mmCIF file of N, CA and C in Angstrom:
data_model
loop_
_atom_site.group_PDB
_atom_site.id
_atom_site.type_symbol
_atom_site.label_atom_id
_atom_site.label_comp_id
_atom_site.label_asym_id
_atom_site.label_seq_id
_atom_site.Cartn_x
_atom_site.Cartn_y
_atom_site.Cartn_z
ATOM 1 N N UNK A 1 13.889 185.847 148.259
ATOM 2 C CA UNK A 1 14.677 186.638 147.709
ATOM 3 C C UNK A 1 14.618 187.383 147.320
ATOM 4 N N UNK A 2 15.511 188.323 147.828
ATOM 5 C CA UNK A 2 15.721 190.135 147.369
ATOM 6 C C UNK A 2 15.675 190.385 146.035
ATOM 7 N N UNK A 3 15.372 191.016 145.229
ATOM 8 C CA UNK A 3 16.024 191.317 143.914
ATOM 9 C C UNK A 3 17.116 192.347 143.876
ATOM 10 N N UNK A 4 18.819 191.732 143.446
ATOM 11 C CA UNK A 4 19.684 192.684 143.589
ATOM 12 C C UNK A 4 19.687 193.914 143.029
ATOM 13 N N UNK A 5 19.195 193.781 141.684
ATOM 14 C CA UNK A 5 19.138 194.963 140.786
ATOM 15 C C UNK A 5 18.147 195.982 141.388
ATOM 16 N N UNK A 6 17.551 195.767 142.243
ATOM 17 C CA UNK A 6 16.751 196.956 142.782
ATOM 18 C C UNK A 6 17.846 197.637 143.863
ATOM 19 N N UNK A 7 18.848 197.461 144.563
ATOM 20 C CA UNK A 7 19.925 197.918 145.372
ATOM 21 C C UNK A 7 20.369 198.891 144.155
ATOM 22 N N UNK A 8 20.686 198.486 142.750
ATOM 23 C CA UNK A 8 21.738 198.761 141.726
ATOM 24 C C UNK A 8 21.247 200.173 140.982
ATOM 25 N N UNK A 9 19.958 200.111 141.145
ATOM 26 C CA UNK A 9 19.029 201.106 140.468
ATOM 27 C C UNK A 9 18.600 201.887 141.257
ATOM 28 N N UNK A 10 18.690 202.447 142.532
ATOM 29 C CA UNK A 10 18.157 203.382 143.168
ATOM 30 C C UNK A 10 18.402 204.823 142.672
ATOM 31 N N UNK A 11 17.042 205.414 142.822
ATOM 32 C CA UNK A 11 17.397 206.905 142.120
ATOM 33 C C UNK A 11 17.516 207.745 143.240
ATOM 34 N N UNK A 12 18.400 208.209 142.707
ATOM 35 C CA UNK A 12 18.883 209.516 144.185
ATOM 36 C C UNK A 12 17.683 210.536 144.322
ATOM 37 N N UNK A 13 17.322 210.556 142.925
ATOM 38 C CA UNK A 13 16.657 212.110 142.880
ATOM 39 C C UNK A 13 15.397 212.353 143.201
ATOM 40 N N UNK A 14 14.699 210.936 143.560
ATOM 41 C CA UNK A 14 13.257 210.795 143.885
ATOM 42 C C UNK A 14 13.107 211.839 145.090
ATOM 43 N N UNK A 15 13.824 211.340 146.093
ATOM 44 C CA UNK A 15 13.386 212.060 147.208
ATOM 45 C C UNK A 15 14.254 213.293 147.846
ATOM 46 N N UNK A 16 13.461 214.197 147.793
ATOM 47 C CA UNK A 16 14.688 215.521 148.176
ATOM 48 C C UNK A 16 14.981 215.827 149.425
ATOM 49 N N UNK A 17 14.205 214.768 150.352
ATOM 50 C CA UNK A 17 14.766 214.623 151.541
ATOM 51 C C UNK A 17 15.712 214.035 151.947
ATOM 52 N N UNK A 18 16.579 213.190 150.933
ATOM 53 C CA UNK A 18 17.783 212.435 150.820
ATOM 54 C C UNK A 18 18.659 213.111 150.282
ATOM 55 N N UNK A 19 18.493 214.277 149.995
ATOM 56 C CA UNK A 19 19.527 214.797 149.631
ATOM 57 C C UNK A 19 19.640 216.192 150.404
ATOM 58 N N UNK A 20 18.988 216.056 151.590
ATOM 59 C CA UNK A 20 19.196 217.192 152.321
ATOM 60 C C UNK A 20 21.177 217.239 153.197
ATOM 61 N N UNK A 21 21.204 218.283 153.823
ATOM 62 C CA UNK A 21 22.535 218.541 154.196
ATOM 63 C C UNK A 21 22.783 218.824 155.466
ATOM 64 N N UNK A 22 23.926 218.407 156.328
ATOM 65 C CA UNK A 22 23.486 218.855 157.701
ATOM 66 C C UNK A 22 24.624 219.652 158.022
ATOM 67 N N UNK A 23 24.814 220.485 159.244
ATOM 68 C CA UNK A 23 25.622 221.478 159.471
ATOM 69 C C UNK A 23 27.194 220.622 160.084
ATOM 70 N N UNK A 24 26.551 219.160 160.713
ATOM 71 C CA UNK A 24 27.805 218.783 161.359
ATOM 72 C C UNK A 24 28.731 218.205 160.227
ATOM 73 N N UNK A 25 27.948 217.368 159.494
ATOM 74 C CA UNK A 25 28.933 216.759 158.117
ATOM 75 C C UNK A 25 29.829 217.791 157.308
ATOM 76 N N UNK A 26 29.220 219.118 156.881
ATOM 77 C CA UNK A 26 29.453 220.472 156.615
ATOM 78 C C UNK A 26 30.822 221.266 157.308
ATOM 79 N N UNK A 27 30.840 220.912 158.149
ATOM 80 C CA UNK A 27 31.833 221.633 159.466
ATOM 81 C C UNK A 27 33.136 220.698 159.455
ATOM 82 N N UNK A 28 32.631 218.876 159.356
ATOM 83 C CA UNK A 28 33.722 217.762 159.349
ATOM 84 C C UNK A 28 34.842 218.335 158.111
ATOM 85 N N UNK A 29 33.822 218.595 157.247
ATOM 86 C CA UNK A 29 34.436 218.513 155.581
ATOM 87 C C UNK A 29 35.729 219.761 155.730
ATOM 88 N N UNK A 30 34.808 220.749 156.079
ATOM 89 C CA UNK A 30 35.688 222.305 156.651
ATOM 90 C C UNK A 30 36.924 221.531 157.472
ATOM 91 N N UNK A 31 36.750 221.204 158.539
ATOM 92 C CA UNK A 31 37.625 221.025 159.527
ATOM 93 C C UNK A 31 39.058 219.889 158.635
ATOM 94 N N UNK A 32 38.390 218.933 157.958
ATOM 95 C CA UNK A 32 39.260 218.101 157.783
ATOM 96 C C UNK A 32 40.131 218.216 156.004
ATOM 97 N N UNK A 33 39.294 219.014 155.396
ATOM 98 C CA UNK A 33 39.814 219.439 153.922
ATOM 99 C C UNK A 33 38.941 220.874 153.506
ATOM 100 N N UNK A 34 38.970 221.947 154.627
ATOM 101 C CA UNK A 34 38.395 222.918 154.280
ATOM 102 C C UNK A 34 39.341 223.930 153.063
ATOM 103 N N UNK A 35 40.882 223.396 153.404
ATOM 104 C CA UNK A 35 41.592 224.193 152.586
ATOM 105 C C UNK A 35 41.565 223.801 150.476
ATOM 106 N N UNK A 36 40.992 222.816 151.189
ATOM 107 C CA UNK A 36 40.606 222.270 149.299
ATOM 108 C C UNK A 36 39.053 222.547 148.423
ATOM 109 N N UNK A 37 38.120 223.238 149.619
ATOM 110 C CA UNK A 37 37.085 223.169 148.948
ATOM 111 C C UNK A 37 35.898 222.157 149.650
ATOM 112 N N UNK A 38 36.439 221.015 150.327
ATOM 113 C CA UNK A 38 35.593 219.891 150.262
ATOM 114 C C UNK A 38 34.422 220.606 150.544
ATOM 115 N N UNK A 39 33.803 221.771 151.839
ATOM 116 C CA UNK A 39 32.767 221.656 152.274
ATOM 117 C C UNK A 39 31.702 222.708 151.300
ATOM 118 N N UNK A 40 32.868 223.012 150.186
ATOM 119 C CA UNK A 40 31.703 223.770 149.060
ATOM 120 C C UNK A 40 31.072 222.686 148.040
ATOM 121 N N UNK A 41 31.850 221.875 148.213
ATOM 122 C CA UNK A 41 31.781 220.449 147.054
ATOM 123 C C UNK A 41 30.359 219.865 147.830
ATOM 124 N N UNK A 42 30.664 219.602 149.019
ATOM 125 C CA UNK A 42 29.466 218.689 149.723
ATOM 126 C C UNK A 42 27.643 219.716 149.602
ATOM 127 N N UNK A 43 28.080 221.302 149.602
ATOM 128 C CA UNK A 43 26.967 221.996 149.790
ATOM 129 C C UNK A 43 26.900 222.716 148.093
ATOM 130 N N UNK A 44 27.183 221.812 147.452
ATOM 131 C CA UNK A 44 26.875 222.248 145.959
ATOM 132 C C UNK A 44 27.391 223.636 145.421
ATOM 133 N N UNK A 45 28.338 224.108 145.905
ATOM 134 C CA UNK A 45 28.608 225.073 145.924
ATOM 135 C C UNK A 45 29.870 225.029 144.554
ATOM 136 N N UNK A 46 29.524 224.529 143.222
ATOM 137 C CA UNK A 46 30.526 224.576 142.503
ATOM 138 C C UNK A 46 31.690 225.384 141.760
ATOM 139 N N UNK A 47 31.769 226.757 141.853
ATOM 140 C CA UNK A 47 32.496 227.487 141.096
ATOM 141 C C UNK A 47 33.169 227.904 142.506
ATOM 142 N N UNK A 48 32.839 228.244 143.544
ATOM 143 C CA UNK A 48 33.272 228.433 145.053
ATOM 144 C C UNK A 48 33.947 227.097 145.117
ATOM 145 N N UNK A 49 33.741 226.132 144.968
ATOM 146 C CA UNK A 49 34.806 224.403 145.237
ATOM 147 C C UNK A 49 36.083 224.782 144.348
ATOM 148 N N UNK A 50 35.724 225.152 143.200
ATOM 149 C CA UNK A 50 36.708 225.011 142.385
ATOM 150 C C UNK A 50 38.354 226.255 142.348
ATOM 151 N N UNK A 51 37.386 227.599 142.935
ATOM 152 C CA UNK A 51 38.226 229.052 143.490
ATOM 153 C C UNK A 51 38.669 228.115 144.356
ATOM 154 N N UNK A 52 38.403 228.030 145.492
ATOM 155 C CA UNK A 52 38.991 227.302 146.811
ATOM 156 C C UNK A 52 40.503 226.169 146.432
ATOM 157 N N UNK A 53 40.089 225.431 145.738
ATOM 158 C CA UNK A 53 40.770 224.398 145.178
ATOM 159 C C UNK A 53 41.812 224.671 144.531
ATOM 160 N N UNK A 54 42.127 226.032 143.590
ATOM 161 C CA UNK A 54 42.678 226.434 142.912
ATOM 162 C C UNK A 54 43.606 227.281 143.683
ATOM 163 N N UNK A 55 43.030 228.172 144.730
ATOM 164 C CA UNK A 55 43.722 229.104 145.451
ATOM 165 C C UNK A 55 44.558 228.112 146.388
ATOM 166 N N UNK A 56 44.173 226.692 146.685
ATOM 167 C CA UNK A 56 45.093 226.013 147.529
ATOM 168 C C UNK A 56 45.895 225.179 146.745
ATOM 169 N N UNK A 57 46.026 225.017 145.743
ATOM 170 C CA UNK A 57 47.158 224.105 144.699
ATOM 171 C C UNK A 57 48.177 225.164 144.478
ATOM 172 N N UNK A 58 47.269 226.357 143.814
ATOM 173 C CA UNK A 58 48.420 227.473 143.514
ATOM 174 C C UNK A 58 49.309 227.720 144.739
ATOM 175 N N UNK A 59 48.633 227.937 146.042
ATOM 176 C CA UNK A 59 49.590 228.044 147.189
ATOM 177 C C UNK A 59 50.531 226.968 147.290
ATOM 178 N N UNK A 60 50.457 225.940 147.181
ATOM 179 C CA UNK A 60 50.994 224.710 147.374
ATOM 180 C C UNK A 60 52.016 224.436 146.749
ATOM 181 N N UNK A 61 51.914 224.837 145.655
ATOM 182 C CA UNK A 61 52.778 225.046 144.160
ATOM 183 C C UNK A 61 53.769 226.101 144.431
ATOM 184 N N UNK A 62 53.842 227.811 144.683
ATOM 185 C CA UNK A 62 54.131 228.349 144.659
ATOM 186 C C UNK A 62 55.279 228.402 146.262
ATOM 187 N N UNK A 63 54.329 227.219 146.885
ATOM 188 C CA UNK A 63 55.312 227.257 148.454
ATOM 189 C C UNK A 63 56.840 226.250 148.101
ATOM 190 N N UNK A 64 56.077 225.211 147.438
ATOM 191 C CA UNK A 64 57.127 224.266 147.920
ATOM 192 C C UNK A 64 58.097 224.231 146.202
ATOM 193 N N UNK A 65 57.744 225.252 145.383
ATOM 194 C CA UNK A 65 58.361 224.889 144.085
ATOM 195 C C UNK A 65 59.912 225.535 144.079
ATOM 196 N N UNK A 66 61.036 224.709 143.586
ATOM 197 C CA UNK A 66 62.338 225.120 143.719
ATOM 198 C C UNK A 66 62.751 226.115 142.984
ATOM 199 N N UNK A 67 62.028 226.050 141.807
ATOM 200 C CA UNK A 67 62.010 226.917 140.777
ATOM 201 C C UNK A 67 61.291 228.998 141.446
ATOM 202 N N UNK A 68 60.401 228.543 141.829
ATOM 203 C CA UNK A 68 59.706 229.667 142.445
ATOM 204 C C UNK A 68 60.490 230.108 143.372
ATOM 205 N N UNK A 69 60.994 229.514 144.050
ATOM 206 C CA UNK A 69 62.023 229.808 145.383
ATOM 207 C C UNK A 69 61.367 229.632 146.749
ATOM 208 N N UNK A 70 61.310 228.436 147.402
ATOM 209 C CA UNK A 70 60.342 228.278 148.228
ATOM 210 C C UNK A 70 60.250 229.110 149.277
ATOM 211 N N UNK A 71 61.524 229.400 149.587
ATOM 212 C CA UNK A 71 61.654 230.524 151.096
ATOM 213 C C UNK A 71 60.762 231.837 150.729
ATOM 214 N N UNK A 72 60.692 232.415 149.118
ATOM 215 C CA UNK A 72 60.192 233.652 149.191
ATOM 216 C C UNK A 72 58.895 234.421 149.883
ATOM 217 N N UNK A 73 58.522 233.301 150.035
ATOM 218 C CA UNK A 73 56.984 233.655 150.553
ATOM 219 C C UNK A 73 55.992 233.489 149.608
ATOM 220 N N UNK A 74 56.626 233.651 148.439
ATOM 221 C CA UNK A 74 54.987 233.765 147.074
ATOM 222 C C UNK A 74 54.018 232.710 147.761
ATOM 223 N N UNK A 75 53.843 231.744 148.361
ATOM 224 C CA UNK A 75 53.020 230.936 148.817
ATOM 225 C C UNK A 75 51.978 231.684 149.410
ATOM 226 N N UNK A 76 52.134 232.811 150.310
ATOM 227 C CA UNK A 76 51.402 233.256 151.331
ATOM 228 C C UNK A 76 50.729 234.217 150.719
ATOM 229 N N UNK A 77 50.916 234.486 148.911
ATOM 230 C CA UNK A 77 49.987 235.658 148.794
ATOM 231 C C UNK A 77 48.762 234.732 147.837
ATOM 232 N N UNK A 78 48.854 233.450 147.891
ATOM 233 C CA UNK A 78 47.428 232.469 147.847
ATOM 234 C C UNK A 78 47.135 232.352 148.949
ATOM 235 N N UNK A 79 47.784 231.897 149.769
ATOM 236 C CA UNK A 79 47.215 231.159 151.391
ATOM 237 C C UNK A 79 46.450 231.950 152.096
ATOM 238 N N UNK A 80 46.834 233.367 151.866
ATOM 239 C CA UNK A 80 46.220 234.463 153.040
ATOM 240 C C UNK A 80 44.773 234.656 152.410
ATOM 241 N N UNK A 81 44.485 234.976 151.518
ATOM 242 C CA UNK A 81 43.061 235.030 150.847
ATOM 243 C C UNK A 81 42.496 234.173 151.187
ATOM 244 N N UNK A 82 42.994 232.604 150.942
ATOM 245 C CA UNK A 82 42.333 231.494 151.085
ATOM 246 C C UNK A 82 41.812 231.239 152.632
ATOM 247 N N UNK A 83 42.567 231.705 154.021
ATOM 248 C CA UNK A 83 42.398 231.904 155.055
ATOM 249 C C UNK A 83 41.395 232.436 155.136
ATOM 250 N N UNK A 84 41.759 233.760 154.772
ATOM 251 C CA UNK A 84 40.373 234.614 155.654
ATOM 252 C C UNK A 84 39.013 234.118 154.432
ATOM 253 N N UNK A 85 39.018 233.657 153.617
ATOM 254 C CA UNK A 85 37.741 232.739 153.415
ATOM 255 C C UNK A 85 37.386 231.927 153.686
ATOM 256 N N UNK A 86 38.316 230.964 154.054
ATOM 257 C CA UNK A 86 37.997 229.564 155.003
ATOM 258 C C UNK A 86 37.214 230.022 156.526
ATOM 259 N N UNK A 87 37.839 231.000 157.148
ATOM 260 C CA UNK A 87 37.137 231.856 158.604
ATOM 261 C C UNK A 87 36.032 232.769 158.258
ATOM 262 N N UNK A 88 35.747 232.999 157.184
ATOM 263 C CA UNK A 88 34.356 233.315 156.511
ATOM 264 C C UNK A 88 33.343 232.234 156.392
ATOM 265 N N UNK A 89 34.105 231.361 155.628
ATOM 266 C CA UNK A 89 33.209 230.280 155.809
ATOM 267 C C UNK A 89 32.962 229.496 157.292
ATOM 268 N N UNK A 90 33.456 229.352 157.880
ATOM 269 C CA UNK A 90 33.531 228.611 159.211
ATOM 270 C C UNK A 90 32.182 229.642 159.438
ATOM 271 N N UNK A 91 32.055 230.811 159.404
ATOM 272 C CA UNK A 91 30.558 231.050 160.011
ATOM 273 C C UNK A 91 29.255 231.665 159.261
ATOM 274 N N UNK A 92 29.765 231.075 157.900
ATOM 275 C CA UNK A 92 28.777 231.244 157.123
ATOM 276 C C UNK A 92 27.951 229.646 156.913
ATOM 277 N N UNK A 93 28.398 228.245 157.416
ATOM 278 C CA UNK A 93 28.173 227.133 157.060
ATOM 279 C C UNK A 93 26.744 227.229 157.511
ATOM 280 N N UNK A 94 26.319 227.580 158.660
ATOM 281 C CA UNK A 94 24.920 226.978 158.655
ATOM 282 C C UNK A 94 23.669 227.476 158.041
ATOM 283 N N UNK A 95 24.165 229.347 157.695
ATOM 284 C CA UNK A 95 23.588 229.707 156.694
ATOM 285 C C UNK A 95 23.161 229.127 155.264
ATOM 286 N N UNK A 96 24.595 228.479 154.978
ATOM 287 C CA UNK A 96 24.728 227.799 153.577
ATOM 288 C C UNK A 96 23.990 226.628 153.800
ATOM 289 N N UNK A 97 23.861 225.779 154.957
ATOM 290 C CA UNK A 97 23.522 224.729 155.030
ATOM 291 C C UNK A 97 21.870 225.137 154.559
ATOM 292 N N UNK A 98 21.216 225.640 155.417
ATOM 293 C CA UNK A 98 19.934 226.049 155.657
ATOM 294 C C UNK A 98 19.293 226.809 154.466
ATOM 295 N N UNK A 99 19.839 227.438 153.593
ATOM 296 C CA UNK A 99 19.876 227.779 151.903
ATOM 297 C C UNK A 99 19.727 226.561 151.114
ATOM 298 N N UNK A 100 20.899 225.986 151.339
ATOM 299 C CA UNK A 100 20.779 224.511 150.408
ATOM 300 C C UNK A 100 19.340 223.770 150.601
ATOM 301 N N UNK A 101 19.085 223.572 151.944
ATOM 302 C CA UNK A 101 17.771 222.584 152.628
ATOM 303 C C UNK A 101 16.805 223.235 151.845
ATOM 304 N N UNK A 102 16.382 224.627 152.338
ATOM 305 C CA UNK A 102 15.667 225.451 151.734
ATOM 306 C C UNK A 102 15.112 225.428 150.308
ATOM 307 N N UNK A 103 16.150 225.456 149.532
ATOM 308 C CA UNK A 103 15.854 225.198 148.200
ATOM 309 C C UNK A 103 15.180 223.976 147.913
ATOM 310 N N UNK A 104 15.827 222.873 148.320
ATOM 311 C CA UNK A 104 14.847 221.392 148.208
ATOM 312 C C UNK A 104 13.811 220.957 148.056
ATOM 313 N N UNK A 105 13.473 221.997 149.416
ATOM 314 C CA UNK A 105 11.918 221.723 150.340
ATOM 315 C C UNK A 105 11.182 222.575 149.125
ATOM 316 N N UNK A 106 11.917 223.733 148.875
ATOM 317 C CA UNK A 106 10.652 225.077 147.810
ATOM 318 C C UNK A 106 10.606 224.096 146.318
ATOM 319 N N UNK A 107 11.539 223.565 146.146
ATOM 320 C CA UNK A 107 11.578 222.569 144.907
ATOM 321 C C UNK A 107 10.828 221.300 144.956
ATOM 322 N N UNK A 108 10.294 220.750 145.931
ATOM 323 C CA UNK A 108 10.121 219.395 146.176
ATOM 324 C C UNK A 108 8.421 219.228 145.548
ATOM 325 N N UNK A 109 8.103 218.313 144.951
ATOM 326 C CA UNK A 109 7.248 218.230 144.367
ATOM 327 C C UNK A 109 5.689 218.216 145.574
ATOM 328 N N UNK A 110 4.552 218.793 145.880
ATOM 329 C CA UNK A 110 3.797 218.451 147.224
ATOM 330 C C UNK A 110 2.843 217.749 146.808
#
């Protein structure tokens, strides 16, 4: 009978190959939740993720808040920079994944 505690205490940090990222997964994160920065979170770019998330939330609040005038177009002030950033990320995702995986390979014990 297998020991169930063995499965509960797996050390994910032991093998860097298990932490490798794929371009497909990064693109899927970008496609389904890119405006929230999920692809940046997946690639462990935490500061950029927080910035994209903040731009998205501020844009949503400005767009749908009645006190800010939902029809004033104030949400565009936040969404336009976010859209430009997301288009740039669309092009840069393969390089970001390669950089992440190269850093894992360089840090791996030999």
